[in-house]
Amino acid sequence: MATKTIMLGNEAIARGAYEAGVKLSSAYPGTPSTEISEYLAAYDEVYTEWAPNEKVAAEVAIGASISGVRSMACMKHVGLNVASDPLYTFSYTGVGGGAVIVVADDPGLASSQNEQDTRMIARAAHVPVLEPSDSQEAKDFVKLGYEISEKYDTPVILRTTTKLAHSQSAVELGDRVEVEDKKYERNVSKYVMMPASAIGRHLVVEDRENRLAEDASALSVNRTEMGDTKIGFITSGIAYQYVKEVCPEASVLKLGLVNPLPRKLIEEFISKVETVYVFEELEPVIEEQVRAWGFDVKGKELFTRQGEYSANLLRRVLFGKDEAVFEKQDAPARPPILCPGCPHRSVFSVLNKLKIHAAGDIGCYTLGAVAPLGVIDTTICMGASISSLHGMEKAKGKDYVKNWVAAIGDSTFLHTGINSLINMVYNKATGTVIILDNRTTGMTGHQDHAATGKTLKGEETYAIDLAALCRAVGVPNVIEVNAFDVKELEAVIKESVSSDVLTVIITKSPCVLLKGQKFPNRCEVDPDVCKKCGMCMKIGCPAMTRGADGKVKIDPTMCNGCGLCKNYCKFGAIKTVAKA
Amino acid sequence: MTKNIMIVGVGGQGTLLTSRIIGKAAMAMGYDVKISEVHGMAQRGGSVVTFVRFGEKVSEPVVEEGQADVIISFERLEALRYAHFLKKDGVLVVNDCRIDPMTVVIGAKTYPEGILETLGKDHTVRTIDAQAIALALGNSKVLNSVVLGYAASAIGFEKETWLDTIATTVPAKTVEINKKAFMLGYEA
């Protein structure tokens, strides 16, 4: 009997890759896709790695595919933007061994900078998209993805969303099937995308997509569940679950392959049902195509393009009310914050004191945008801190950036920040870049990267020396400083922003959540000395609150003992004491 | 009939592990189970909510407004924030603890007074000071097992099912203390 277990969507995807005989996977961490690689790394049969960015990851998977093995690349939706350059042309070359690119969308923005819909990119690139609706399908669709990839000579995107990636449901396990490697043969017209070859391959792409669209109506993952024919839903992914929750009696066309669409199957379904709703999160990708075929369906005029869907959303639209019984109570918001003991807080406290603006980047340190630190002014995408600071300087002159810095994490710097820094050197910039080096990829849950000395598999490896790297690309002034040495930090930042020399300041202190990175002591306020001035509260440490008497208290269980607050009490009321 | 459980709290309080234990226990009872978790940015000290649904056949992985049979809240303000997810006769289990959100710390908002009394008007509220019990056990990190033990009767299942599930879910070194913590909550 097959073993049944409960699995996170991302774990099921990893399991699917394992069972499908995948031999290589490359990825860059990004919520909600990160755990796929972590689970996959546990299988000895699969080579897995963290790449510095998604473009590299996709290209590694492409190389593996050309060499004849089944390969995978995993990323979040915005990661696909970085990887879209190889993706568009991989669509032309097609595959050797099967290739699946897992892309995790984030409707509702649990941890992202935008809400883009991967299906739009996939359509533009003419790449098939599979979309599972629970963990079992996540596993099964990965395997199907490899079959489609090899049968139609195309990369396949497995699209997930946050709710699927991060929810657990039952999965039946299967065995790994060792797939024989495809034999590599030199084929210039297929793998060398110069114009003469690409003109020919473009025809192949169109023909392939037409064939798959034709075959899609008979594909088992595109499934009609006929019930009441008064109303019917065309839906896919997690949205399907909401339909089943609210209208178990309705007719449903559940699409597992969402690009290209099974036109014949959709036309048949519409012909049998009185009112057809297209229920899809984010963009009206299915709806617009169905409308273009001349069918009158209901969709985005009723259902939002924003955020995550829910069963209650469907209930409100269909029945005019949801299941809520009680009124929502007014409660002060609790946004995410930098942890107690976070080294970013120390750097930001200095920037705040010096009234310096920071062009920010993607990572935990984005949280430096909010009160009370409020030093991050911009967040666009990975690497943009450095290049946008450069743009400001070149647009407005070097004096304009004398109260600006770029702030970027170590992992993000290696992702795409390094390119921007090369641009600063080449084009004679004078600005200041701070690399917040906490020795990990923090926000996504502590993944190693090229400067940590550890691989995804946990093996020792070379660790890129960030300071040496900056010097090697020609940065004239590179300074390393302890992130918690606020006096030194202040002096270094003041000097570098006022100078006309391009400077990289690397602030060093490991993420406080990393194993073995605990401070030995904790901090305590002496109430007899506290003058209630509130200066220490300006660093925004969640372990610090005011008591009823207005004096500051430090929660002993939350305090990590970094001691940053001590620097901001001129009365010496904060003391270091041994942890319990 | 599907049973809907919500676990709410502040990122870092152990809500994720608690939801996994409940889910695994339900699975051990032979139910179809779905668990919805929160990863990424929201985990960093923000308001977090996880869902466990179990029954004969479960479709969606989340619990919505008006559907929760039980809400386990690790903090008072979070209980207030999510209480409207309860069913008419749902049960609210609250760890009596206050963690000020940054909006309160910096004085932009005030922490509401009398949350438990407010909630008691409409809901069945059961309160426990799990922090004190966990500290008495010598490890504040087992707070979530105390809370789970206290909430267990509202969810159902045999005591042994819970203890077995804890034993196979928490790190090996902490099995005994987590079982003890669960029992202290269970008998409170």
Short mmCIF file of C-alpha atoms in Angstrom, two decimals, chain A residues 123-293:
data_model
loop_
_atom_site.label_atom_id
_atom_site.label_comp_id
_atom_site.label_asym_id
_atom_site.label_seq_id
_atom_site.Cartn_x
_atom_site.Cartn_y
_atom_site.Cartn_z
CA ARG A 123 1.88 33.38 -22.33
CA ALA A 124 4.33 35.94 -23.67
CA ALA A 125 7.11 33.35 -23.66
CA HIS A 126 4.85 30.59 -25.06
CA VAL A 127 5.64 28.25 -22.21
CA PRO A 128 3.03 25.78 -20.88
CA VAL A 129 1.83 26.33 -17.31
CA LEU A 130 0.52 23.73 -14.88
CA GLU A 131 -1.30 24.91 -11.78
CA PRO A 132 -2.01 22.49 -8.91
CA SER A 133 -4.69 23.05 -6.27
CA ASP A 134 -3.39 20.96 -3.36
CA SER A 135 -0.25 19.14 -2.25
CA GLN A 136 -1.15 15.87 -4.00
CA GLU A 137 -1.60 17.69 -7.28
CA ALA A 138 1.59 19.67 -6.64
CA LYS A 139 3.49 16.40 -6.60
CA ASP A 140 1.61 14.84 -9.51
CA PHE A 141 1.83 17.95 -11.69
CA VAL A 142 5.60 18.12 -11.35
CA LYS A 143 5.78 14.62 -12.80
CA LEU A 144 3.30 15.51 -15.53
CA GLY A 145 5.38 18.61 -16.22
CA TYR A 146 8.36 16.46 -17.17
CA GLU A 147 6.22 14.32 -19.47
CA ILE A 148 4.85 17.39 -21.25
CA SER A 149 8.30 18.96 -21.37
CA GLU A 150 9.82 15.96 -23.12
CA LYS A 151 6.83 15.16 -25.34
CA TYR A 152 6.46 18.71 -26.65
CA ASP A 153 10.12 19.74 -26.41
CA THR A 154 9.47 22.73 -24.16
CA PRO A 155 10.26 24.00 -20.70
CA VAL A 156 7.18 23.85 -18.46
CA ILE A 157 6.27 26.26 -15.69
CA LEU A 158 4.67 24.88 -12.55
CA ARG A 159 2.85 27.86 -11.11
CA THR A 160 1.94 27.91 -7.44
CA THR A 161 0.60 30.59 -5.14
CA THR A 162 1.29 31.35 -1.49
CA LYS A 163 -1.72 29.44 -0.16
CA LEU A 164 -0.74 26.31 -2.05
CA ALA A 165 2.97 26.58 -1.32
CA HIS A 166 2.38 27.09 2.39
CA SER A 167 -0.52 24.83 3.16
CA GLN A 168 -0.33 21.17 4.05
CA SER A 169 -2.55 18.40 2.81
CA ALA A 170 -2.39 14.64 2.29
CA VAL A 171 -0.02 13.18 -0.28
CA GLU A 172 0.44 9.62 -1.44
CA LEU A 173 4.10 8.88 -1.90
CA GLY A 174 5.52 7.02 -4.88
CA ASP A 175 8.94 5.66 -5.74
CA ARG A 176 11.63 7.48 -7.64
CA VAL A 177 11.83 6.50 -11.28
CA GLU A 178 15.32 6.70 -12.70
CA VAL A 179 14.95 8.22 -16.14
CA GLU A 180 17.55 7.47 -18.73
CA ASP A 181 19.49 10.56 -19.80
CA LYS A 182 18.74 11.84 -23.27
CA LYS A 183 21.72 11.50 -25.55
CA TYR A 184 23.35 14.85 -26.31
CA GLU A 185 23.85 15.61 -29.97
CA ARG A 186 25.28 18.83 -31.29
CA ASN A 187 22.39 20.67 -32.94
CA VAL A 188 23.13 24.24 -33.96
CA SER A 189 19.68 24.97 -35.32
CA LYS A 190 18.15 23.98 -31.95
CA TYR A 191 20.65 25.22 -29.38
CA VAL A 192 22.46 28.14 -30.98
CA MET A 193 19.93 30.93 -31.06
CA MET A 194 21.42 33.15 -33.72
CA PRO A 195 18.90 34.68 -36.10
CA ALA A 196 19.06 31.95 -38.75
CA SER A 197 18.26 29.27 -36.16
CA ALA A 198 15.80 31.30 -34.14
CA ILE A 199 13.65 32.09 -37.19
CA GLY A 200 13.17 28.37 -37.62
CA ARG A 201 12.61 27.71 -33.93
CA HIS A 202 9.95 30.41 -33.69
CA LEU A 203 7.88 28.33 -36.12
CA VAL A 204 8.51 25.27 -33.97
CA VAL A 205 7.31 27.16 -30.89
CA GLU A 206 4.07 28.18 -32.55
CA ASP A 207 3.42 24.70 -33.88
CA ARG A 208 4.19 23.14 -30.50
CA GLU A 209 1.82 25.45 -28.67
CA ASN A 210 -0.94 24.76 -31.17
CA ARG A 211 -0.47 21.01 -30.79
CA LEU A 212 -0.51 21.21 -27.01
CA ALA A 213 -3.61 23.44 -27.09
CA GLU A 214 -5.32 20.85 -29.28
CA ASP A 215 -4.27 17.97 -26.99
CA ALA A 216 -5.13 19.91 -23.82
CA SER A 217 -8.84 19.14 -24.09
CA ALA A 218 -8.07 15.46 -23.57
CA LEU A 219 -5.54 16.03 -20.81
CA SER A 220 -6.72 14.41 -17.57
CA VAL A 221 -5.75 17.39 -15.43
CA ASN A 222 -8.28 19.50 -17.31
CA ARG A 223 -11.37 18.04 -15.73
CA THR A 224 -15.07 18.68 -16.01
CA GLU A 225 -17.14 17.99 -12.91
CA MET A 226 -20.74 18.30 -14.10
CA GLY A 227 -23.41 19.07 -11.52
CA ASP A 228 -26.14 21.70 -11.51
CA THR A 229 -26.03 23.27 -14.97
CA LYS A 230 -27.57 26.59 -13.90
CA ILE A 231 -24.19 27.90 -12.80
CA GLY A 232 -20.73 26.72 -13.65
CA PHE A 233 -17.19 27.78 -12.85
CA ILE A 234 -14.03 27.75 -14.90
CA THR A 235 -11.27 27.82 -12.32
CA SER A 236 -7.83 26.54 -11.40
CA GLY A 237 -5.35 26.32 -8.54
CA ILE A 238 -6.38 27.23 -5.01
CA ALA A 239 -9.42 29.14 -6.34
CA TYR A 240 -10.91 25.74 -7.24
CA GLN A 241 -10.99 24.86 -3.54
CA TYR A 242 -13.06 27.95 -2.74
CA VAL A 243 -15.56 27.01 -5.45
CA LYS A 244 -15.89 23.48 -4.06
CA GLU A 245 -16.34 24.93 -0.57
CA VAL A 246 -19.13 27.32 -1.53
CA CYS A 247 -20.86 25.55 -4.44
CA PRO A 248 -20.28 21.80 -4.14
CA GLU A 249 -23.30 21.20 -6.42
CA ALA A 250 -22.25 23.51 -9.25
CA SER A 251 -20.64 22.39 -12.49
CA VAL A 252 -16.93 23.02 -12.55
CA LEU A 253 -14.30 23.00 -15.25
CA LYS A 254 -11.06 22.63 -13.33
CA LEU A 255 -8.04 23.52 -15.38
CA GLY A 256 -4.73 21.92 -14.44
CA LEU A 257 -3.01 23.22 -17.57
CA VAL A 258 -3.69 26.97 -17.69
CA ASN A 259 -1.53 27.76 -20.71
CA PRO A 260 -2.36 26.99 -23.43
CA LEU A 261 -6.08 26.68 -22.74
CA PRO A 262 -8.15 23.67 -23.89
CA ARG A 263 -10.49 25.57 -26.20
CA LYS A 264 -12.66 22.64 -27.21
CA LEU A 265 -13.22 21.56 -23.62
CA ILE A 266 -14.05 25.11 -22.55
CA GLU A 267 -16.50 25.57 -25.43
CA GLU A 268 -18.24 22.31 -24.56
CA PHE A 269 -18.51 23.30 -20.92
CA ILE A 270 -19.91 26.74 -21.71
CA SER A 271 -22.47 25.21 -24.07
CA LYS A 272 -23.84 23.02 -21.26
CA VAL A 273 -24.07 25.63 -18.52
CA GLU A 274 -26.41 28.63 -18.26
CA THR A 275 -24.20 31.11 -16.40
CA VAL A 276 -20.44 30.66 -16.42
CA TYR A 277 -18.13 32.35 -13.94
CA VAL A 278 -14.39 32.47 -14.45
CA PHE A 279 -12.92 32.39 -10.94
CA GLU A 280 -9.18 33.08 -11.07
CA GLU A 281 -6.91 35.01 -8.70
CA LEU A 282 -5.01 38.06 -9.99
CA GLU A 283 -5.23 38.79 -13.72
CA PRO A 284 -8.11 37.76 -16.03
CA VAL A 285 -5.86 35.46 -18.05
CA ILE A 286 -8.43 32.73 -18.69
CA GLU A 287 -11.35 35.16 -18.88
CA GLU A 288 -9.86 37.40 -21.57
CA GLN A 289 -9.08 34.45 -23.82
CA VAL A 290 -12.55 32.97 -23.39
CA ARG A 291 -14.11 36.36 -24.13
CA ALA A 292 -11.90 36.72 -27.18
CA TRP A 293 -13.46 33.49 -28.48
#
